Coordinates of C-alpha atoms and ligand atoms in Angstrom, one line a residue:
X201 CA -27.4 -5.5 -5.3
X202 CA -27.3 -9.6 -4.7
X203 CA -28.9 -9.9 -7.9
X204 CA -25.5 -8.1 -9.2
X205 CA -23.2 -11.5 -9.6
X206 CA -20.2 -11.8 -6.6
X207 CA -17.5 -11.1 -9.2
X208 CA -15.3 -14.3 -8.5
X209 CA -16.8 -17.4 -9.1
X210 CA -17.6 -19.2 -6.0
X211 CA -16.0 -22.5 -7.5
X212 CA -12.2 -23.2 -6.3
X213 CA -11.4 -19.7 -7.2
X214 CA -7.9 -19.4 -8.0
X215 CA -5.7 -16.9 -6.5
X216 CA -1.7 -15.4 -7.2
X217 CA -0.1 -13.7 -5.0
X218 CA 3.5 -12.1 -6.1
X219 CA 4.9 -10.7 -2.5
X220 CA 7.3 -7.5 -2.1
X221 CA 9.8 -6.4 0.2
X222 CA 10.7 -8.1 3.9
X223 CA 10.5 -11.2 5.2
X224 CA 8.0 -10.4 7.4
X225 CA 5.6 -9.9 4.4
X226 CA 7.5 -13.2 3.0
X227 CA 5.4 -14.4 6.3
X228 CA 2.4 -12.8 5.8
X229 CA 2.0 -13.6 2.3
X230 CA 1.8 -17.9 3.9
X231 CA -0.8 -16.4 6.7
X232 CA -3.0 -14.8 3.4
X233 CA -3.2 -18.3 1.7
X234 CA -4.3 -19.8 4.4
X235 CA -6.5 -17.8 5.3
X236 CA -7.8 -18.1 1.5
X237 CA -7.3 -21.4 1.3
X238 CA -9.9 -22.1 4.4
X239 CA -12.9 -19.6 2.7
X240 CA -12.2 -21.8 -0.6
X241 CA -9.8 -20.1 -2.6
X242 CA -6.2 -22.6 -5.1
X243 CA -3.6 -21.5 -4.8
X244 CA -2.1 -20.4 -8.8
X245 CA 1.1 -19.9 -10.1
X246 CA -0.3 -18.8 -13.1
X247 CA -1.3 -15.1 -13.5
X248 CA -3.5 -15.9 -16.8
X249 CA -5.3 -17.9 -14.5
X250 CA -6.3 -16.2 -11.5
X251 CA -9.3 -15.0 -10.4
X252 CA -7.5 -12.9 -8.3
X253 CA -4.5 -10.9 -8.3
X254 CA -2.7 -10.4 -4.8
X255 CA 0.5 -7.5 -4.1
X256 CA 1.9 -7.5 -0.9
X257 CA 2.8 -4.7 -1.0
X258 CA 6.5 -2.7 1.1
X259 CA 6.6 0.7 1.1
X260 CA 10.0 0.9 2.2
X261 CA 11.0 3.3 -0.5
X262 CA 10.3 5.2 -3.4
X263 CA 11.7 2.2 -6.0
X264 CA 10.1 -0.3 -3.9
X265 CA 6.6 1.8 -4.2
X266 CA 7.1 2.1 -8.0
X267 CA 7.8 -1.4 -9.3
X268 CA 4.7 -2.2 -8.1
X269 CA 3.0 0.9 -10.2
X270 CA 5.0 -1.0 -12.7
X271 CA 2.9 -4.1 -11.8
X272 CA -0.9 -2.7 -11.1
X273 CA -0.2 -1.8 -15.0
X274 CA 0.0 -5.3 -16.0
X275 CA -2.3 -6.9 -13.2
X276 CA -4.9 -4.2 -15.3
X277 CA -4.3 -5.9 -18.6
X278 CA -5.8 -9.4 -17.3
X279 CA -8.8 -7.2 -16.3
X280 CA -9.2 -6.2 -19.8
X281 CA -8.0 -9.7 -21.5
X282 CA -11.0 -11.6 -19.2
X283 CA -13.7 -10.5 -16.7
X284 CA -13.6 -12.4 -13.7
X285 CA -10.8 -11.1 -11.7
X286 CA -9.9 -9.1 -9.2
X287 CA -7.4 -7.7 -7.9
X288 CA -5.7 -6.6 -4.6
X289 CA -3.3 -4.6 -2.8
X290 CA -2.7 -5.5 0.2
X291 CA 0.8 -4.9 2.9
X292 CA 2.5 -1.7 3.5
X293 CA 2.1 0.6 1.0
X294 CA -2.0 -0.4 0.7
X295 CA -1.6 1.0 4.2
X296 CA 0.2 4.3 3.8
X297 CA -1.9 5.1 0.3
X298 CA -5.6 3.9 1.4
X299 CA -7.5 4.9 -0.6
X300 CA -6.0 6.7 -3.4
X301 CA -4.8 3.1 -4.9
X302 CA -8.1 2.9 -5.8
X303 CA -8.2 6.3 -8.0
X304 CA -9.1 5.5 -10.8
X305 CA -6.2 2.8 -10.6
X306 CA -9.1 -0.7 -10.9
X307 CA -7.9 -2.1 -7.2
X308 CA -11.4 -4.0 -6.1
X309 CA -9.3 -4.7 -3.0
X310 CA -7.0 -2.5 -0.5
X311 CA -5.8 -4.0 2.7
X312 CA -3.6 -3.5 5.1
X313 CA -1.1 -5.5 7.3
X314 CA -2.7 -5.9 10.4
X315 CA -7.4 -7.3 7.8
X316 CA -6.0 -9.8 6.4
X317 CA -8.6 -11.5 7.8
X318 CA -10.2 -9.5 6.9
X319 CA -10.3 -10.6 3.4
X320 CA -12.7 -14.1 2.3
X321 CA -15.5 -11.0 3.5
X322 CA -13.6 -7.9 1.5
X323 CA -13.8 -9.7 -1.6
X324 CA -17.1 -10.8 -1.5
X325 CA -18.9 -7.8 -1.5
X326 CA -16.4 -6.5 -4.0
X327 CA -18.7 -5.0 -6.4
X328 CA -18.1 -3.3 -10.4
X329 CA -18.2 0.3 -8.8
X330 CA -17.8 -0.4 -5.2
X331 CA -14.2 -2.0 -4.6
X332 CA -13.8 -2.8 -0.6
X333 CA -10.7 -1.6 1.7
X334 CA -9.5 -2.1 5.3
X335 CA -6.4 -0.1 6.7
X336 CA -7.7 -0.2 10.4
X337 CA -3.8 -1.0 12.5
X338 CA -4.4 -3.8 15.3
X339 CA -2.9 -3.5 19.2
X340 CA -2.9 -7.1 19.4
X341 CA -3.3 -8.7 16.0
X342 CA -0.3 -11.3 15.9
X343 CA -2.3 -14.7 14.0
X344 CA -1.1 -17.4 16.6
X345 CA -3.6 -19.3 16.3
X346 CA -3.4 -19.3 11.6
X347 CA -1.0 -22.0 10.8
X348 CA 0.7 -19.7 7.7
X349 CA 0.8 -22.5 4.5
X350 CA 4.2 -22.8 3.0
X351 CA 4.7 -21.0 -0.8
X352 CA 8.5 -22.2 -0.8
X353 CA 9.6 -25.5 -2.6
X354 CA 12.8 -26.9 -0.3
X355 CA 10.7 -27.8 2.1
X356 CA 13.5 -27.2 4.4
X357 CA 13.8 -23.8 6.2
X358 CA 10.4 -21.2 7.6
X359 CA 9.7 -17.7 8.8
X360 CA 7.8 -17.6 12.1
X361 CA 6.8 -14.4 13.2
X362 CA 7.4 -13.8 16.7
X363 CA 5.6 -9.7 16.8
X364 CA 4.3 -7.3 14.9
X365 CA 4.7 -3.8 15.0
X366 CA 7.9 -1.5 15.6
X367 CA 7.5 0.8 17.7
X368 CA 10.8 2.9 16.9
X369 CA 10.7 5.9 15.1
X370 CA 13.4 5.9 13.3
X371 CA 13.3 9.4 11.4
X372 CA 13.9 8.1 7.9
X373 CA 10.9 5.2 8.7
X374 CA 7.9 4.3 7.3
X375 CA 7.7 0.7 9.1
X376 CA 5.8 2.2 12.4
X377 CA 3.5 4.5 10.6
X378 CA 2.3 1.1 7.9
X379 CA 2.4 -1.9 10.4
X380 CA 1.4 -0.4 13.8
X381 CA 2.2 -0.5 17.1
X382 CA 5.1 -3.7 18.4
X383 CA 3.0 -6.2 19.8
X384 CA 4.6 -10.0 21.0
X385 CA 2.9 -13.1 20.4
X386 CA 2.4 -15.5 22.4
X387 CA 5.3 -17.8 23.1
X388 CA 3.6 -21.1 23.4
X389 CA 2.0 -20.2 19.7
X390 CA 5.7 -20.0 17.9
X391 CA 6.8 -23.2 20.4
X392 CA 3.5 -25.2 18.4
X393 CA 4.5 -23.5 15.2
X394 CA 8.9 -24.6 15.2
X395 CA 7.5 -28.3 16.4
X396 CA 5.0 -28.1 13.5
X397 CA 7.3 -27.4 11.9
X398 CA 10.0 -29.7 12.6
X399 CA 7.7 -32.6 12.7
X400 CA 7.3 -31.9 8.7
X401 CA 10.7 -31.7 7.3
X402 CA 11.9 -28.3 7.9
X403 CA 15.5 -27.8 8.8
X404 CA 15.7 -24.2 9.9
X405 CA 13.4 -21.2 12.0
X406 CA 14.0 -17.7 11.6
X407 CA 12.3 -15.5 13.9
X408 CA 10.9 -12.3 12.8
X409 CA 10.1 -9.7 14.2
X410 CA 11.3 -5.6 13.4
X411 CA 13.6 -5.1 16.2
X412 CA 13.5 -9.3 18.2
X413 CA 15.0 -7.5 21.1
X414 CA 12.3 -6.4 21.7
X415 CA 10.4 -9.2 22.5
X416 CA 8.3 -9.6 25.1
X417 CA 5.3 -11.8 25.8
X418 CA 2.9 -11.0 29.2
X419 CA 1.5 -13.2 30.9
X420 CA -1.4 -11.2 32.7
X421 CA -2.6 -14.6 35.5
X422 CA 1.7 -15.3 36.3
X423 CA 3.5 -12.1 35.7
X424 CA 6.6 -13.9 36.7
X425 CA 6.8 -16.2 33.6
X426 CA 7.6 -13.1 31.4
X427 CA 9.2 -14.3 28.2
X428 CA 12.3 -12.4 26.9
X429 CA 14.4 -12.8 23.7
X430 CA 17.0 -14.9 25.0
X431 CA 14.4 -17.2 26.7
X432 CA 12.5 -18.2 23.2
X433 CA 15.4 -18.5 21.9
X434 CA 16.0 -21.1 24.1
X435 CA 13.3 -21.9 23.9
X436 CA 12.6 -23.3 20.4
X437 CA 16.4 -23.7 20.4
X438 CA 15.1 -27.0 23.2
X439 CA 13.1 -28.7 20.0
X440 CA 15.3 -30.2 18.1
X441 CA 19.2 -30.5 18.1
X442 CA 19.2 -30.7 14.0
X443 CA 16.2 -28.1 14.2
X444 CA 18.5 -24.7 12.8
X445 CA 17.0 -20.9 15.0
X446 CA 17.5 -17.9 12.9
X447 CA 16.4 -14.9 13.8
X448 CA 16.3 -10.9 12.4
X449 CA 16.2 -7.7 12.8
X450 CA 18.6 -7.2 16.5
X451 CA 18.3 -3.3 16.9
X452 CA 22.0 -2.2 18.4
X453 CA 20.6 -0.9 21.0
X454 CA 18.8 -3.3 22.4
X455 CA 21.2 -6.6 21.6
X456 CA 21.3 -8.2 24.9
X457 CA 24.6 -9.9 26.6
X458 CA 21.6 -12.4 28.0
X459 CA 20.6 -12.6 24.4
X460 CA 24.6 -13.2 23.3
X461 CA 25.2 -15.7 25.5
X462 CA 22.1 -17.9 24.9
X463 CA 23.2 -18.3 21.6
X464 CA 26.7 -19.6 22.7
X465 CA 25.2 -21.6 24.4
X466 CA 23.5 -23.4 22.4
X467 CA 25.5 -25.2 18.9
X468 CA 21.7 -25.0 16.7
X469 CA 21.0 -21.5 17.4
X470 CA 23.1 -20.4 13.6
X471 CA 26.2 -18.3 15.0
X472 CA 24.5 -14.4 12.4
X473 CA 23.3 -11.9 14.0
X474 CA 21.6 -8.9 11.0
X475 CA 22.5 -6.0 13.2
X476 CA 21.9 -2.5 10.6
X477 CA 24.1 0.2 11.7
X478 CA 22.7 2.5 9.5
X479 CA 25.1 5.1 9.9
X480 CA 29.2 4.8 10.8
X481 CA 28.7 9.5 11.8
X482 CA 27.1 9.0 15.5
X483 CA 25.9 12.9 13.4
X484 CA 23.6 11.2 12.4
X485 CA 23.0 8.4 13.6
X486 CA 21.5 10.7 16.0
X487 CA 19.4 12.2 13.7
X488 CA 18.3 9.5 12.7
X489 CA 16.6 8.8 16.0
X490 CA 18.4 5.3 16.6
X491 CA 19.6 6.2 20.3
X492 CA 22.7 4.6 20.3
X493 CA 26.2 6.3 19.0
X494 CA 29.0 5.0 16.8
X495 CA 31.0 3.4 19.6
X496 CA 28.1 1.9 21.2
X497 CA 27.5 0.3 18.0
X498 CA 30.7 -1.1 17.9
X499 CA 31.2 -2.3 22.3
X500 CA 28.3 -4.5 20.7
X501 CA 30.3 -5.8 18.1
X502 CA 33.3 -6.6 20.4
X503 CA 30.5 -8.3 23.0
X504 CA 29.8 -10.6 20.3
X505 CA 32.6 -11.4 18.9
X506 CA 34.5 -11.9 23.1
X507 CA 31.6 -14.3 23.1
X508 CA 31.3 -16.1 19.6
X509 CA 34.5 -15.7 17.7
X510 CA 32.8 -16.9 14.6
X511 CA 29.0 -15.4 14.9
X512 CA 28.4 -14.2 11.5
X513 CA 28.2 -10.4 11.6
X514 CA 25.6 -8.2 8.7
X515 CA 24.4 -5.5 8.5
X516 CA 21.6 -2.7 6.9
X517 CA 23.8 1.2 5.5
X518 CA 22.0 4.0 4.1
X519 CA 24.0 6.6 2.2
X520 CA 23.4 10.4 1.7
X521 CA 20.9 11.5 4.0
X522 CA 19.4 14.5 5.8
X523 CA 22.4 16.6 5.8
X524 CA 25.5 14.4 5.6
X525 CA 28.6 16.0 5.5
X526 CA 32.0 14.3 3.7
X527 CA 33.0 13.3 6.9
X528 CA 29.6 11.6 7.8
X529 CA 30.8 9.5 4.4
X530 CA 34.4 8.1 5.4
X531 CA 32.7 7.6 8.4
X532 CA 31.1 5.1 8.1
X533 CA 33.6 3.2 5.3
X534 CA 36.1 3.5 8.7
X535 CA 32.8 1.9 10.4
X536 CA 32.5 -0.4 8.1
X537 CA 37.0 -1.6 7.6
X538 CA 36.8 -1.6 10.8
X539 CA 34.4 -4.1 11.7
X540 CA 34.6 -5.9 8.3
X541 CA 30.8 -7.2 7.9
X542 CA 30.5 -10.8 6.1
X543 CA 27.8 -8.5 3.9
X544 CA 24.9 -5.8 3.9
X545 CA 22.3 -3.9 2.6
X546 CA 23.1 -0.5 1.3
X547 CA 20.9 2.4 0.6
X548 CA 20.2 5.5 -1.1
X549 CA 18.5 7.4 1.8
X550 CA 14.7 7.8 -0.1
X551 CA 12.4 10.6 1.6
X552 CA 8.9 8.9 3.3
X553 CA 6.4 11.1 3.0
X554 CA 5.3 11.3 6.9
X555 CA 8.1 10.7 9.0
X556 CA 10.2 12.8 11.5
X557 CA 12.8 12.8 9.0
X558 CA 11.1 14.4 5.8
X559 CA 9.0 17.0 8.2
X560 CA 11.9 18.1 10.0
X561 CA 15.0 17.9 7.5
X562 CA 15.6 18.9 3.8
X563 CA 16.8 15.3 1.1
X564 CA 19.4 17.8 0.2
X565 CA 22.2 15.2 -0.3
X566 CA 21.8 15.3 -4.3
X567 CA 20.5 12.9 -6.2
X568 CA 24.3 12.2 -8.2
X569 CA 26.2 12.5 -5.4
X570 CA 23.6 10.0 -2.8
X571 CA 24.8 7.5 -5.5
X572 CA 27.8 8.6 -5.5
X573 CA 28.6 7.4 -2.1
X574 CA 26.1 4.1 -2.1
X575 CA 28.8 2.9 -4.7
X576 CA 31.5 3.9 -2.3
X577 CA 30.3 1.6 0.0
X578 CA 28.9 -0.6 -2.2
X579 CA 32.5 -1.5 -3.2
X580 CA 34.0 -0.6 0.1
X581 CA 31.9 -3.9 1.3
X582 CA 33.0 -6.0 -1.9
X583 CA 35.9 -5.5 -0.9
X584 CA 35.0 -6.7 3.5
X585 CA 33.1 -9.2 2.1
X586 CA 35.9 -11.3 0.2
X587 CA 38.5 -10.3 3.1
X588 CA 36.0 -11.8 5.4
X589 CA 35.2 -15.3 3.1
X590 CA 39.3 -15.2 2.7
X591 CA 40.2 -15.4 6.6
X592 CA 37.7 -18.8 5.9
X593 CA 39.8 -20.9 3.6
X594 CA 41.0 -24.0 5.5
X595 CA 38.2 -24.0 8.3
X596 CA 35.7 -27.3 8.1
X597 CA 32.4 -26.4 8.2
X598 CA 29.2 -27.6 9.4
X599 CA 25.8 -27.0 7.1
X600 CA 22.1 -27.2 5.9
X601 CA 21.7 -28.5 2.2
X602 CA 19.3 -26.7 0.4
X603 CA 20.0 -28.3 -3.2
X604 CA 21.2 -27.8 -6.3
X605 CA 23.6 -24.5 -6.6
X606 CA 22.6 -21.9 -8.8
X607 CA 25.1 -21.6 -11.1
X608 CA 26.2 -25.3 -10.9
X609 CA 23.7 -27.0 -11.0
X610 CA 25.9 -30.8 -10.7
X611 CA 27.5 -28.9 -7.8
X612 CA 24.9 -28.3 -3.9
X613 CA 24.4 -25.4 -2.4
X614 CA 24.1 -24.1 1.7
X615 CA 24.8 -22.2 4.3
X616 CA 27.2 -22.4 7.4
X617 CA 25.8 -21.6 10.5
X618 CA 27.3 -17.8 9.9
X619 CA 25.4 -17.6 7.2
X620 CA 27.8 -17.5 4.7
X621 CA 26.8 -19.2 1.4
X622 CA 28.3 -22.5 0.5
X623 CA 29.0 -24.2 -2.7
X624 CA 30.2 -28.5 -2.7
X625 CA 30.2 -31.4 -5.1
X626 CA 27.6 -33.8 -4.2
X627 CA 28.4 -37.4 -2.1
X628 CA 24.4 -37.4 -2.9
X629 CA 23.1 -36.0 -0.4
X630 CA 19.1 -34.6 -0.2
X631 CA 17.5 -31.4 0.3
X632 CA 17.3 -30.9 4.3
X633 CA 20.7 -33.4 4.9
X634 CA 23.9 -31.6 6.5
X635 CA 26.7 -32.0 5.8
X636 CA 30.7 -30.9 6.3
X637 CA 32.5 -29.5 4.2
X638 CA 35.8 -27.8 4.2
X639 CA 36.7 -24.6 2.8
X640 CA 39.4 -24.4 -0.4
X641 CA 38.8 -21.5 -2.0
X642 CA 36.4 -18.2 -1.8
X643 CA 34.3 -15.2 -3.6
X644 CA 33.2 -12.1 -2.2
X645 CA 29.6 -13.8 -2.3
X646 CA 30.4 -17.2 -1.3
X647 CA 32.5 -20.2 -0.2
X648 CA 34.3 -23.1 -2.3
X649 CA 34.5 -25.7 -0.3
X650 CA 35.3 -29.1 -0.1
X651 CA 32.2 -32.2 0.6
X652 CA 33.3 -34.0 3.5
X653 CA 30.4 -36.4 4.4
Ligands
SAH69 N1 14.0 -3.1 11.4 C1 15.2 -3.4 11.3 C2 15.2 -2.9 9.4 C3 13.4 -2.4 8.6 S1 14.0 -1.5 7.3 C4 15.8 -1.9 11.4 O1 15.4 -1.9 12.3 O2 17.5 -2.7 11.6 C5 15.5 -2.2 6.1 C6 16.3 -1.5 5.4 O3 16.4 -0.2 5.0 C7 16.6 -0.5 7.5 O4 18.0 -1.4 8.4 C8 17.1 0.8 6.2 O5 19.2 0.6 6.2 C9 16.9 0.3 5.1 N2 15.4 1.8 4.7 C10 14.7 2.0 6.3 N3 14.1 3.1 5.5 C11 15.9 3.6 4.7 C12 15.4 4.7 3.5 N4 14.3 5.8 4.1 N5 15.6 5.4 3.1 C13 16.6 4.5 2.5 N6 15.8 2.9 3.4 C14 16.1 2.5 4.1
SF4_70 FE1 12.5 1.1 10.9 FE2 13.6 2.2 12.7 FE3 11.3 -0.3 12.6 FE4 13.5 -0.7 11.7 S1 13.4 -0.2 14.3 S2 11.3 -0.7 10.9 S3 13.9 1.1 10.8 S4 11.9 2.0 12.9
F3S71 FE1 8.4 -2.9 3.2 FE2 7.7 -3.2 5.1 FE3 8.7 -4.7 5.9 S1 7.6 -1.2 3.7 S2 10.5 -3.8 4.5 S3 7.2 -4.1 3.6 S4 7.8 -4.5 6.4

C-alpha cells in the first residue's frame, strides 16, 4: 500500500467546507476545522483550490438531503478536473446513510458527528480503491477540549455546543438516529470557551443543544455539585455584563421556571426563547411523542410572559403530519393566533426512514394538501410577525451592532435582546458596539429605527 502516494499533497493541503442544517452543524464545522488545522490543513473558500472538499450535511427533511446529492454531483466535477482532490461527506447524512454514500458516488470519506477526531487518520488512509468510513456514535464525545476555529466573518457572535445528541424520540425526527444519545459537556470547558471568546472581542454567545433544558453535568467526585441548565446559564452570564448570552433549543416539556427566573435576573441573558410547538393539536402532539399538550404549551407561554413580559418567543411548526385532520390544522392556526409568535420556522412533514412515525403511521396527507396547509400557516405567521412588530413601535432597545444592513449598506443592523432585527442609521458604530435605537416603523421581518446612540 505504501508505494501508492497519499492522494493529498502533504504540504499545507487546503480544505473547503460547506455546512448544511442547524447551528449545531455550523459549530461542528468549526470543530472539524480545528482538528484539521492541527493536522496541517488550511481553510480555503475556493472549491477550485481545495484538496479536500467536505460537506457537513443534514438529514432532517428529504429536501435537505436532495440538495446535498446535487452538491455531490458538483464536487465530482472537481475530481474530473484535478487528481489531488478528495470528497468527504460528514454529519447527519453520513450517519444516516453510512456506506450507501460510497456506492458509485466517488465519495472518499464518510464520517458521522461523533467521529471527527478520526478525520486526519481517515484522510491519510484513503487510496483510489479504498474509501474510508467512521460512523461510530459515542456516549461520551463532546469535543470538550477542542477550541472551534470560528469561520464567521464578523467576530462578534459565536456558538458553543453545551451538549450533543438527543434522548427524546419525537416520532417524526431523525436526529436521535444521526446524533445518538444525549450527553452534556463539562461546564468548566464551556465557561473557559466563553471567557476566551469574550477576551477575543466576541460579544454574544449562543449555547446550543437539541434540548438545552435537559443539560445536566454530573460530577462523579462531587455529586452535590451537579450543574443544571439554569445554573450553567447563570455561570456564563456572570462572565461579563457586556457579553450577551442566548440559547437554543428549549423543549416545552422541559423548560423550567428556574430557567425563566434566571433569564429575568440577568440583563445580559437575551430575552428570547425558541420554543418549538410543532402542532397546536393535542392529538397530533401525542402522535408526535412531544410529551406535552396544547394546554401545557399555552401555560408555559403564559408563565414566560408573566415573568418576562417583553420576551421574544419563536417556534417551529410542522404541517401535514400523519393523519392530521382539518380540525388539527385549525388547532395549529388558532394556537398561532393565540400566542402571536415573533417568528417561526415552518415545514411540511417529511417522512424519515427508520423513525417511529415512518414505521407506525402512514404519511397520508397528499403533497398538495400539505403544501396548502403550510402556505396557510406561513401566511398567518406573516400577519402575526407584523402584529408582533407593530407593538414595538415607539419602544427603545439596546442593540448589538452586527454590521451594514443587507438591503441598505448605508445603514447598520443588529438584534435587540428579543432577537428582532433592527435597521438604523450609523453614528459611526463598529460591529460589536452597543447602541440604543427607537422603533419608528416596521415590516414583518424588521424594526426600522432611529439611532439614539
Ligand atoms: N431539537 C429541536 C429541533 C430539531 S430539528 C426541537 O426539538 O425542537 C428542527 C425542526 O425541524 C423541528 O423543530 C421540527 O419542526 C422540524 N422537523 C424535524 N423533523 C421533521 C420532519 N420529519 N419533517 C418536517 N419537519 C421536521
Ligand atoms: Fe428531534 Fe425531538 Fe430531539 Fe428535537 S427533541 S431533536 S425534534 S427528537
Ligand atoms: Fe440537520 Fe442534523 Fe441539525 S439532521 S437539523 S444537521 S442535527
